[in-house]
PDB file of C-alpha atoms in Angstrom:
ATOM      1  CA  UNK K   1      29.937  -4.126  29.206  1.00 44.00           C
ATOM      2  CA  UNK K   2      26.930  -2.828  31.078  1.00 45.00           C
ATOM      3  CA  UNK K   3      23.884  -1.180  29.530  1.00 52.00           C
ATOM      4  CA  UNK K   4      25.033   2.328  30.414  1.00 53.00           C
ATOM      5  CA  UNK K   5      28.206   1.834  28.367  1.00 84.00           C
ATOM      6  CA  UNK K   6      26.230   0.722  25.311  1.00 81.00           C
ATOM      7  CA  UNK K   7      23.909   3.700  25.749  1.00 82.00           C
ATOM      8  CA  UNK K   8      26.935   5.997  25.839  1.00 89.00           C
ATOM      9  CA  UNK K   9      28.454   4.331  22.772  1.00 92.00           C
ATOM     10  CA  UNK K  10      25.217   4.794  20.818  1.00 90.00           C
ATOM     11  CA  UNK K  11      25.020   8.445  21.895  1.00 91.00           C
ATOM     12  CA  UNK K  12      28.583   9.057  20.771  1.00 94.00           C
ATOM     13  CA  UNK K  13      28.124   7.163  17.497  1.00 95.00           C
ATOM     14  CA  UNK K  14      24.985   9.151  16.708  1.00 93.00           C
ATOM     15  CA  UNK K  15      27.004  12.328  17.282  1.00 93.00           C
ATOM     16  CA  UNK K  16      29.556  11.177  14.698  1.00 94.00           C
ATOM     17  CA  UNK K  17      32.156   9.468  16.892  1.00 95.00           C
ATOM     18  CA  UNK K  18      33.671   6.882  14.544  1.00 95.00           C
ATOM     19  CA  UNK K  19      35.501   5.062  17.338  1.00 95.00           C
ATOM     20  CA  UNK K  20      32.217   4.532  19.205  1.00 94.00           C
ATOM     21  CA  UNK K  21      30.636   3.122  16.034  1.00 95.00           C
ATOM     22  CA  UNK K  22      33.620   0.794  15.594  1.00 94.00           C
ATOM     23  CA  UNK K  23      33.170  -0.422  19.171  1.00 94.00           C
ATOM     24  CA  UNK K  24      29.470  -1.158  18.559  1.00 93.00           C
ATOM     25  CA  UNK K  25      30.363  -3.079  15.406  1.00 93.00           C
ATOM     26  CA  UNK K  26      33.030  -4.937  17.364  1.00 93.00           C
ATOM     27  CA  UNK K  27      30.407  -5.966  19.939  1.00 90.00           C
ATOM     28  CA  UNK K  28      28.102  -7.492  17.318  1.00 90.00           C
ATOM     29  CA  UNK K  29      30.869  -8.892  15.088  1.00 92.00           C
ATOM     30  CA  UNK K  30      30.718 -12.458  16.505  1.00 90.00           C
ATOM     31  CA  UNK K  31      27.009 -12.627  15.758  1.00 88.00           C
ATOM     32  CA  UNK K  32      27.450 -11.195  12.279  1.00 90.00           C
ATOM     33  CA  UNK K  33      30.154 -13.792  11.609  1.00 90.00           C
ATOM     34  CA  UNK K  34      27.902 -16.583  12.840  1.00 88.00           C
ATOM     35  CA  UNK K  35      25.087 -15.425  10.568  1.00 86.00           C
ATOM     36  CA  UNK K  36      27.492 -15.203   7.633  1.00 87.00           C
ATOM     37  CA  UNK K  37      28.701 -18.765   8.097  1.00 87.00           C
ATOM     38  CA  UNK K  38      25.169 -19.937   7.338  1.00 85.00           C
ATOM     39  CA  UNK K  39      25.162 -18.206   3.956  1.00 85.00           C
ATOM     40  CA  UNK K  40      26.809 -19.690   0.899  1.00 87.00           C
ATOM     41  CA  UNK K  41      30.527 -18.882   0.570  1.00 88.00           C
ATOM     42  CA  UNK K  42      29.802 -16.611  -2.386  1.00 89.00           C
ATOM     43  CA  UNK K  43      27.400 -14.510  -0.297  1.00 88.00           C
ATOM     44  CA  UNK K  44      29.319 -14.298   2.986  1.00 89.00           C
ATOM     45  CA  UNK K  45      31.334 -11.129   2.294  1.00 90.00           C
ATOM     46  CA  UNK K  46      28.312  -9.314   0.907  1.00 90.00           C
ATOM     47  CA  UNK K  47      26.193 -10.394   3.867  1.00 89.00           C
ATOM     48  CA  UNK K  48      28.845  -9.266   6.343  1.00 91.00           C
ATOM     49  CA  UNK K  49      28.998  -5.809   4.749  1.00 91.00           C
ATOM     50  CA  UNK K  50      25.213  -5.628   4.539  1.00 91.00           C
ATOM     51  CA  UNK K  51      24.754  -6.491   8.211  1.00 90.00           C
ATOM     52  CA  UNK K  52      27.411  -4.024   9.334  1.00 91.00           C
ATOM     53  CA  UNK K  53      25.672  -1.351   7.261  1.00 92.00           C
ATOM     54  CA  UNK K  54      22.333  -2.238   8.872  1.00 91.00           C
ATOM     55  CA  UNK K  55      23.842  -1.898  12.342  1.00 91.00           C
ATOM     56  CA  UNK K  56      25.266   1.519  11.430  1.00 92.00           C
ATOM     57  CA  UNK K  57      21.925   2.694  10.004  1.00 91.00           C
ATOM     58  CA  UNK K  58      20.056   1.367  13.051  1.00 90.00           C
ATOM     59  CA  UNK K  59      22.412   3.189  15.417  1.00 91.00           C
ATOM     60  CA  UNK K  60      22.104   6.446  13.480  1.00 91.00           C
ATOM     61  CA  UNK K  61      18.302   6.172  13.367  1.00 88.00           C
ATOM     62  CA  UNK K  62      17.887   5.003  16.949  1.00 84.00           C
ATOM     63  CA  UNK K  63      15.637   7.349  18.948  1.00 81.00           C
ATOM     64  CA  UNK K  64      17.552   7.996  22.143  1.00 80.00           C
ATOM     65  CA  UNK K  65      14.461   9.567  23.721  1.00 78.00           C
ATOM     66  CA  UNK K  66      12.331   6.435  23.506  1.00 70.00           C
ATOM     67  CA  UNK K  67      14.937   3.891  24.699  1.00 64.00           C
ATOM     68  CA  UNK K  68      12.758   0.781  24.430  1.00 60.00           C
ATOM     69  CA  UNK K  69      15.703  -1.496  25.170  1.00 68.00           C
ATOM     70  CA  UNK K  70      18.318  -3.534  23.384  1.00 71.00           C
ATOM     71  CA  UNK K  71      15.833  -6.229  22.283  1.00 72.00           C
ATOM     72  CA  UNK K  72      13.836  -3.756  20.218  1.00 72.00           C
ATOM     73  CA  UNK K  73      17.067  -2.307  18.828  1.00 69.00           C
ATOM     74  CA  UNK K  74      18.155  -5.697  17.516  1.00 71.00           C
ATOM     75  CA  UNK K  75      14.620  -6.468  16.297  1.00 73.00           C
ATOM     76  CA  UNK K  76      14.769  -3.273  14.232  1.00 70.00           C
ATOM     77  CA  UNK K  77      17.982  -4.475  12.644  1.00 69.00           C
ATOM     78  CA  UNK K  78      16.696  -7.981  11.945  1.00 68.00           C
ATOM     79  CA  UNK K  79      13.272  -6.882  10.676  1.00 65.00           C
ATOM     80  CA  UNK K  80      14.761  -4.488   8.127  1.00 58.00           C
ATOM     81  CA  UNK K  81      16.215  -7.325   6.095  1.00 52.00           C
ATOM     82  CA  UNK K  82      13.360  -9.816   6.208  1.00 48.00           C
ATOM     83  CA  UNK K  83      13.359  -9.713   2.401  1.00 45.00           C
ATOM     84  CA  UNK K  84      16.708 -11.559   2.388  1.00 48.00           C
ATOM     85  CA  UNK K  85      16.683 -15.317   2.324  1.00 46.00           C
ATOM     86  CA  UNK K  86      19.668 -16.149   4.522  1.00 48.00           C
ATOM     87  CA  UNK K  87      18.787 -19.203   6.574  1.00 47.00           C
ATOM     88  CA  UNK K  88      18.829 -18.685  10.314  1.00 52.00           C
ATOM     89  CA  UNK K  89      19.774 -15.017  10.175  1.00 52.00           C
ATOM     90  CA  UNK K  90      16.907 -13.687  12.278  1.00 52.00           C
ATOM     91  CA  UNK K  91      17.354 -16.509  14.764  1.00 56.00           C
ATOM     92  CA  UNK K  92      20.982 -15.509  15.263  1.00 57.00           C
ATOM     93  CA  UNK K  93      19.952 -11.950  16.069  1.00 56.00           C
ATOM     94  CA  UNK K  94      17.196 -13.164  18.376  1.00 57.00           C
ATOM     95  CA  UNK K  95      19.831 -15.266  20.154  1.00 57.00           C
ATOM     96  CA  UNK K  96      21.935 -12.113  20.400  1.00 56.00           C
ATOM     97  CA  UNK K  97      19.002 -10.311  22.012  1.00 52.00           C
ATOM     98  CA  UNK K  98      18.480 -13.052  24.562  1.00 54.00           C
ATOM     99  CA  UNK K  99      22.193 -13.190  25.360  1.00 50.00           C
ATOM    100  CA  UNK K 100      22.582  -9.405  25.594  1.00 48.00           C
ATOM    101  CA  UNK K 101      19.536  -9.015  27.837  1.00 47.00           C
ATOM    102  CA  UNK K 102      21.091 -11.513  30.225  1.00 50.00           C
ATOM    103  CA  UNK K 103      24.428  -9.655  30.111  1.00 48.00           C
ATOM    104  CA  UNK K 104      23.138  -6.086  30.250  1.00 47.00           C
ATOM    105  CA  UNK K 105      21.316  -4.433  33.110  1.00 44.00           C
ATOM    106  CA  UNK K 106      18.159  -3.132  31.398  1.00 37.00           C
TER     107      UNK K 106
END
């Protein structure tokens, strides 16, 4: 997926397109799963739901006029849950940023 496609998905999701939001969640699902594996088994389902909710909120609140780039988008997601103590969580999202920036044409 190139950057333009992600931009279009975010635009559609912000406009209420549930399929676009599902596609965005599908794109970050492997990274959410990786972060969840680091949590205790009792916390994994809650963490997965929490992270998916954070992605949804970040997409809905994303300012399409500023478009700072995918790295800042993911940083917004990861910084909003700094109060949680899930080992390695922010590192997983930083790894996502590095990987996505290599894959996307920003």
